[in-house]
CSV table of C-alpha atoms in Angstrom, one decimal:
chain,number,residue,atom,x,y,z
A,23,MET,CA,155.3,13.9,64.4
A,24,ILE,CA,155.9,17.5,65.0
A,25,LYS,CA,159.5,18.8,64.2
A,26,LEU,CA,159.2,22.4,64.5
A,27,ILE,CA,157.5,24.6,66.9
A,28,ALA,CA,156.4,28.6,66.1
A,29,THR,CA,155.5,30.6,69.1
A,30,ASP,CA,154.4,34.0,69.4
A,31,MET,CA,156.4,36.2,72.5
A,32,ASP,CA,153.3,38.7,73.6
A,33,GLY,CA,150.1,37.1,75.5
A,34,THR,CA,151.8,33.9,74.4
A,35,LEU,CA,155.3,32.8,75.5
A,36,LEU,CA,155.5,35.9,77.8
A,37,ASN,CA,153.6,36.6,80.7
A,38,ALA,CA,152.3,39.8,82.2
A,39,ALA,CA,155.5,40.8,83.5
A,40,HIS,CA,157.2,40.2,79.6
A,41,GLU,CA,159.1,37.4,81.4
A,42,VAL,CA,159.5,33.2,79.8
A,43,SER,CA,158.2,30.9,82.7
A,44,GLU,CA,160.6,28.1,83.9
A,45,GLU,CA,158.0,25.9,83.1
A,46,ASN,CA,157.8,27.4,79.4
A,47,ILE,CA,161.8,27.0,79.3
A,48,LYS,CA,161.8,23.7,80.1
A,49,ALA,CA,159.4,22.5,77.8
A,50,ILE,CA,161.3,24.3,74.9
A,51,GLN,CA,164.7,23.0,76.4
A,52,TYR,CA,162.6,19.2,76.0
A,53,ALA,CA,161.4,20.0,72.6
A,54,GLN,CA,164.9,20.8,71.6
A,55,SER,CA,166.5,17.8,73.3
A,56,LEU,CA,164.3,15.5,70.7
A,57,GLY,CA,165.6,17.5,68.1
A,58,ILE,CA,162.5,19.8,67.3
A,59,THR,CA,163.5,23.3,66.1
A,60,VAL,CA,161.7,26.1,68.4
A,61,VAL,CA,161.4,29.1,66.4
A,62,ILE,CA,159.9,32.6,68.1
A,63,ALA,CA,157.6,34.1,65.8
A,64,THR,CA,157.1,38.1,67.0
A,65,GLY,CA,156.0,41.2,66.2
A,66,ARG,CA,158.8,42.9,68.0
A,67,ALA,CA,162.1,43.7,66.3
A,68,PHE,CA,164.6,41.4,67.2
A,69,TYR,CA,167.0,44.2,69.8
A,70,GLU,CA,163.3,43.8,71.7
A,71,ALA,CA,163.0,40.3,71.3
A,72,GLN,CA,166.3,39.2,72.6
A,73,ASP,CA,165.4,41.1,75.9
A,74,PRO,CA,163.3,38.3,77.6
A,75,ILE,CA,164.9,35.6,75.7
A,76,ALA,CA,168.5,36.3,76.6
A,77,PRO,CA,168.0,35.6,80.5
A,78,THR,CA,166.7,32.2,79.4
A,79,GLY,CA,169.8,30.7,77.7
A,80,LEU,CA,167.7,29.3,74.7
A,81,LYS,CA,169.2,29.1,71.5
A,82,VAL,CA,166.2,30.2,69.0
A,83,PRO,CA,166.0,31.5,65.4
A,84,TYR,CA,163.7,34.7,65.6
A,85,ILE,CA,160.9,35.6,63.4
A,86,CYS,CA,160.8,39.5,63.8
A,87,LEU,CA,158.4,42.2,62.7
A,88,ASN,CA,156.0,39.9,61.8
A,89,GLY,CA,158.0,38.2,59.2
A,90,ALA,CA,159.7,41.2,58.0
A,91,GLU,CA,163.1,40.0,59.6
A,92,VAL,CA,164.3,36.4,59.8
A,93,ARG,CA,167.6,35.2,61.9
A,94,ASP,CA,169.2,32.2,62.5
A,95,GLU,CA,170.5,30.6,65.8
A,96,SER,CA,173.7,32.4,65.5
A,97,PHE,CA,171.6,36.6,65.0
A,98,ASP,CA,173.0,36.3,61.8
A,99,ILE,CA,170.3,37.5,59.2
A,100,ILE,CA,168.2,35.4,56.9
A,101,SER,CA,165.9,37.6,54.8
A,102,THR,CA,164.1,41.0,55.5
A,103,SER,CA,161.4,42.5,53.8
A,104,SER,CA,161.2,46.4,53.7
A,105,LEU,CA,158.8,49.2,53.3
A,106,ASN,CA,160.1,51.3,50.2
A,107,HIS,CA,159.6,54.6,49.7
A,108,GLU,CA,156.4,54.7,47.8
A,109,LEU,CA,154.5,52.4,50.4
A,110,TYR,CA,156.3,54.0,53.5
A,111,GLN,CA,154.9,57.6,52.5
A,112,ARG,CA,151.4,56.2,51.7
A,113,ILE,CA,150.6,54.6,55.7
A,114,ARG,CA,152.2,57.7,56.6
A,115,GLN,CA,149.7,59.7,54.6
A,116,GLU,CA,146.8,57.9,55.7
A,117,LEU,CA,147.6,57.7,59.4
A,118,ASP,CA,148.7,61.5,59.3
A,119,GLN,CA,145.3,62.4,57.7
A,120,ASN,CA,143.6,60.3,60.2
A,121,ASP,CA,146.0,61.7,63.4
A,122,ILE,CA,146.8,58.1,64.4
A,123,TYR,CA,150.1,58.4,66.4
A,124,TYR,CA,152.8,55.6,65.4
A,125,GLN,CA,156.2,54.4,66.2
A,126,VAL,CA,158.2,53.9,62.7
A,127,TYR,CA,160.5,50.6,62.9
A,128,THR,CA,163.4,50.2,61.2
A,129,ASN,CA,166.7,47.8,61.2
A,130,MET,CA,168.3,50.0,63.2
A,131,GLY,CA,165.8,50.8,66.2
A,132,ILE,CA,162.4,52.1,66.7
A,133,TYR,CA,161.9,55.6,66.3
A,134,THR,CA,158.9,58.0,68.1
A,135,GLU,CA,157.8,61.2,68.5
A,136,ASP,CA,157.0,61.6,72.0
A,137,PRO,CA,157.7,59.0,74.3
A,138,ASN,CA,155.1,59.8,77.0
A,139,ARG,CA,152.4,58.9,74.2
A,140,ASP,CA,154.2,55.6,74.0
A,141,LEU,CA,153.8,55.1,77.6
A,142,ALA,CA,149.6,55.7,77.3
A,143,ILE,CA,149.5,53.5,74.5
A,144,TYR,CA,151.4,50.6,76.6
A,145,ILE,CA,149.5,51.3,79.5
A,146,ASP,CA,145.9,50.9,77.0
A,147,ILE,CA,147.3,47.7,75.5
A,148,ALA,CA,148.0,46.0,79.0
A,149,GLU,CA,144.2,47.1,80.2
A,150,ARG,CA,142.9,45.8,76.9
A,151,SER,CA,144.4,42.5,77.3
A,152,GLY,CA,142.8,42.2,80.5
A,153,GLN,CA,146.1,42.3,82.2
A,154,LYS,CA,147.2,45.2,85.3
A,155,ALA,CA,149.1,48.0,83.7
A,156,ASP,CA,152.2,48.5,85.7
A,157,VAL,CA,153.3,51.9,85.4
A,158,GLU,CA,156.6,51.8,87.0
A,159,LYS,CA,157.5,49.1,85.3
A,160,ILE,CA,156.7,50.0,81.6
A,161,LYS,CA,158.5,53.9,82.3
A,162,ASN,CA,161.7,52.0,83.2
A,163,HIS,CA,161.2,50.0,80.1
A,164,ILE,CA,160.8,52.9,77.9
A,165,GLN,CA,163.5,54.6,79.5
A,166,HIS,CA,165.7,51.1,79.5
A,167,ARG,CA,165.1,51.2,75.8
A,168,LEU,CA,166.2,55.2,75.2
A,169,ASP,CA,169.6,54.4,77.3
A,170,ILE,CA,170.4,51.8,75.2
A,171,GLY,CA,169.5,53.4,72.0
A,172,SER,CA,166.8,51.1,70.7
A,173,LEU,CA,164.1,53.8,70.9
A,174,LYS,CA,164.9,56.9,69.2
A,175,VAL,CA,163.3,60.4,69.7
A,176,VAL,CA,162.7,62.4,67.0
A,177,GLU,CA,160.8,65.8,66.2
A,178,ASN,CA,159.0,63.6,63.1
A,179,TYR,CA,159.7,61.3,60.9
A,180,ASP,CA,160.6,63.2,57.9
A,181,HIS,CA,164.0,62.2,57.4
A,182,ILE,CA,164.4,58.5,58.4
A,183,GLU,CA,164.9,57.3,55.6
A,184,ASP,CA,168.0,59.3,54.6
A,185,ILE,CA,169.9,57.9,57.2
A,186,PRO,CA,172.3,55.4,55.5
A,187,GLY,CA,171.2,51.7,56.3
A,188,GLU,CA,168.6,52.4,57.6
A,189,LEU,CA,165.4,50.4,56.4
A,190,ILE,CA,162.0,50.7,57.2
A,191,MET,CA,160.6,47.3,58.5
A,192,LYS,CA,157.0,47.9,60.1
A,193,VAL,CA,154.8,51.1,61.3
A,194,LEU,CA,153.0,50.4,64.6
A,195,ALA,CA,150.1,52.7,65.0
A,196,PHE,CA,148.0,52.9,68.1
A,197,ASP,CA,144.8,54.9,69.0
A,198,THR,CA,141.8,54.7,71.6
A,199,ASP,CA,139.3,55.4,69.3
A,200,LEU,CA,138.7,51.7,68.2
A,201,GLU,CA,135.9,52.5,65.4
A,202,LYS,CA,138.8,54.7,64.0
A,203,ILE,CA,141.8,52.4,64.0
A,204,ASP,CA,139.4,49.8,62.3
A,205,ARG,CA,138.5,52.2,59.3
A,206,VAL,CA,142.0,53.4,59.0
A,207,LYS,CA,143.2,49.6,59.1
A,208,ALA,CA,140.4,48.7,56.2
A,209,ARG,CA,141.6,51.1,54.0
A,210,LEU,CA,144.7,50.3,54.6
A,211,SER,CA,144.3,46.5,54.3
A,212,GLU,CA,142.8,47.4,50.5
A,213,LYS,CA,146.4,48.7,49.5
A,214,SER,CA,148.4,46.4,47.3
A,215,ASN,CA,151.5,45.1,48.8
A,216,LEU,CA,150.7,45.8,52.5
A,217,GLU,CA,150.0,43.6,55.0
A,218,VAL,CA,148.1,45.1,58.1
A,219,SER,CA,147.3,43.1,61.1
A,220,SER,CA,147.3,43.7,64.9
A,221,SER,CA,148.8,42.2,68.5
A,222,SER,CA,146.4,44.3,70.4
A,223,ARG,CA,143.1,45.6,70.2
A,224,GLY,CA,144.1,49.0,69.6
A,225,ASN,CA,147.0,49.0,67.2
A,226,ILE,CA,147.5,48.2,63.3
A,227,GLU,CA,151.0,46.4,62.2
A,228,ILE,CA,151.5,47.6,59.0
A,229,THR,CA,154.7,45.8,56.7
A,230,HIS,CA,155.4,44.8,53.2
A,231,ALA,CA,153.3,42.3,52.1
A,232,ASP,CA,155.9,39.5,52.5
A,233,ALA,CA,156.0,39.9,55.5
A,234,LYS,CA,154.1,37.5,57.4
A,235,LYS,CA,154.7,35.0,60.5
A,236,GLY,CA,153.0,32.7,58.1
A,237,THR,CA,155.0,32.8,55.2
A,238,ALA,CA,158.5,32.6,57.7
A,239,VAL,CA,157.5,29.5,59.3
A,240,ALA,CA,156.9,28.2,55.7
A,241,SER,CA,160.1,29.4,54.6
A,242,ILE,CA,161.9,28.0,57.6
A,243,ALA,CA,160.1,24.7,57.4
A,244,GLU,CA,161.4,24.3,53.7
A,245,GLN,CA,164.7,25.3,54.7
A,246,LEU,CA,164.7,22.7,57.2
A,247,GLY,CA,163.1,19.7,54.8
A,248,ILE,CA,159.9,19.9,57.1
A,249,THR,CA,156.4,20.2,56.4
A,250,LEU,CA,153.8,22.4,57.2
A,251,ASP,CA,152.0,19.0,58.3
A,252,GLU,CA,155.0,18.3,60.9
A,253,THR,CA,155.1,22.0,62.0
A,254,MET,CA,153.3,23.3,65.3
A,255,ALA,CA,152.2,27.3,66.0
A,256,ILE,CA,150.9,29.0,68.9
A,257,GLY,CA,149.6,32.5,69.4
A,258,ASP,CA,147.1,34.8,70.7
A,259,ASN,CA,146.4,37.7,68.6
A,260,LEU,CA,145.6,38.5,64.3
A,261,ASN,CA,149.3,38.9,64.0
A,262,ASP,CA,149.7,35.0,64.7
A,263,LYS,CA,146.8,34.0,62.5
A,264,SER,CA,148.9,33.9,58.7
A,265,MET,CA,150.9,31.0,60.9
A,266,LEU,CA,148.2,29.1,62.7
A,267,ASP,CA,146.2,28.8,59.4
A,268,ARG,CA,148.9,27.3,57.6
A,269,VAL,CA,149.8,24.3,59.8
A,270,GLY,CA,149.2,21.1,60.9
A,271,TYR,CA,148.6,21.8,64.8
A,272,SER,CA,147.9,25.0,65.7
A,273,VAL,CA,147.1,27.0,69.2
A,274,ALA,CA,145.2,29.0,70.7
A,275,MET,CA,145.9,30.7,74.0
A,276,GLU,CA,143.0,30.8,76.6
A,277,ASN,CA,143.9,34.7,76.7
A,278,ALA,CA,143.5,34.7,72.9
A,279,ILE,CA,141.3,36.9,70.9
A,280,PRO,CA,138.0,34.7,69.7
A,281,GLU,CA,139.0,34.6,66.0
A,282,ILE,CA,141.9,33.0,66.6
A,283,LYS,CA,140.5,30.2,69.7
A,284,GLU,CA,137.8,29.7,66.6
A,285,SER,CA,140.3,29.2,63.9
A,286,ALA,CA,143.0,27.2,65.6
A,287,ARG,CA,142.6,23.3,66.3
A,288,TYR,CA,143.3,23.3,70.2
A,289,VAL,CA,142.9,25.4,72.8
A,290,THR,CA,145.5,25.7,75.9
A,291,ASP,CA,145.8,27.6,79.6
A,292,THR,CA,147.1,31.3,79.5
A,293,ASN,CA,150.2,32.9,78.8
A,294,GLU,CA,150.1,33.6,82.9
A,295,ASN,CA,149.6,29.7,83.6
A,296,SER,CA,152.2,29.0,81.1
A,297,GLY,CA,149.9,27.5,78.0
A,298,VAL,CA,152.8,27.3,75.8
A,299,ALA,CA,154.3,24.4,77.8
A,300,LYS,CA,150.9,22.9,78.3
A,301,ALA,CA,150.3,22.7,74.8
A,302,ILE,CA,154.1,20.9,73.7
A,303,TYR,CA,153.9,18.6,76.4
A,304,LYS,CA,150.3,17.9,75.3
A,305,ALA,CA,151.5,18.1,71.3
A,306,LEU,CA,154.7,15.8,72.4
A,307,GLU,CA,153.1,13.1,74.9
A,308,SER,CA,150.2,12.2,72.0
A,309,GLN,CA,152.6,11.8,69.3
A,310,ASN,CA,154.9,9.5,71.9
A,311,LYS,CA,152.1,7.2,72.4
């Protein structure tokens, strides 16, 4: 019997317009009405993840930054796993030596050296996922983040660690040279105490080794007295694999990368066709027979 559901956001719960469909909202509400806990598990920081969820009225726990931060339904932080100085500098050195652009995610905001490069990167990510990039919408989203202060422009990343209370949570790197990305990803994966994953073909998501969606889902399940066999996870990309591999009911989106579809127990519809809702209804229907 499923008692806990964890769903990824981009490419999974969200459609190309970065919105939660009405069908997905109703399916989550239905699951919650049965006493099932539904958790958002995303590579986004909380201040990014909350934007598309707030209009839905859903109250859910959040696994953010691939598990580097976990929050309860009241948004209170339950746990964090940050990158210390040595790990952060090791990452920067590898990326700088290979001329790979990156953003730095902290507990306070996202730091960028060039919002124009961010625009090109987000367009590339959309196109690699098979979606038509809405350039104006992406521009407006970047400007909105700049306006509210969640995206901060700096000349360089040298002094972020010096800001009182600032914790480095994730480094997100991008490059259109996929061979270079794969090579650097492999090199970073060899380093101890780092978790290296991807949410799109052209990026690398780097967090502390303790920061994994699978670890965070297992921790929440344990706190709730739920086994992983009673847990369902839904995702589409490599940063979802750690949770899909650990749960009893793993679901890949139809738009997921081949590796995720091959390892998942079930494949649902695409994110454009409310695949999350269809997966939830199918799972709950089968257990209520």
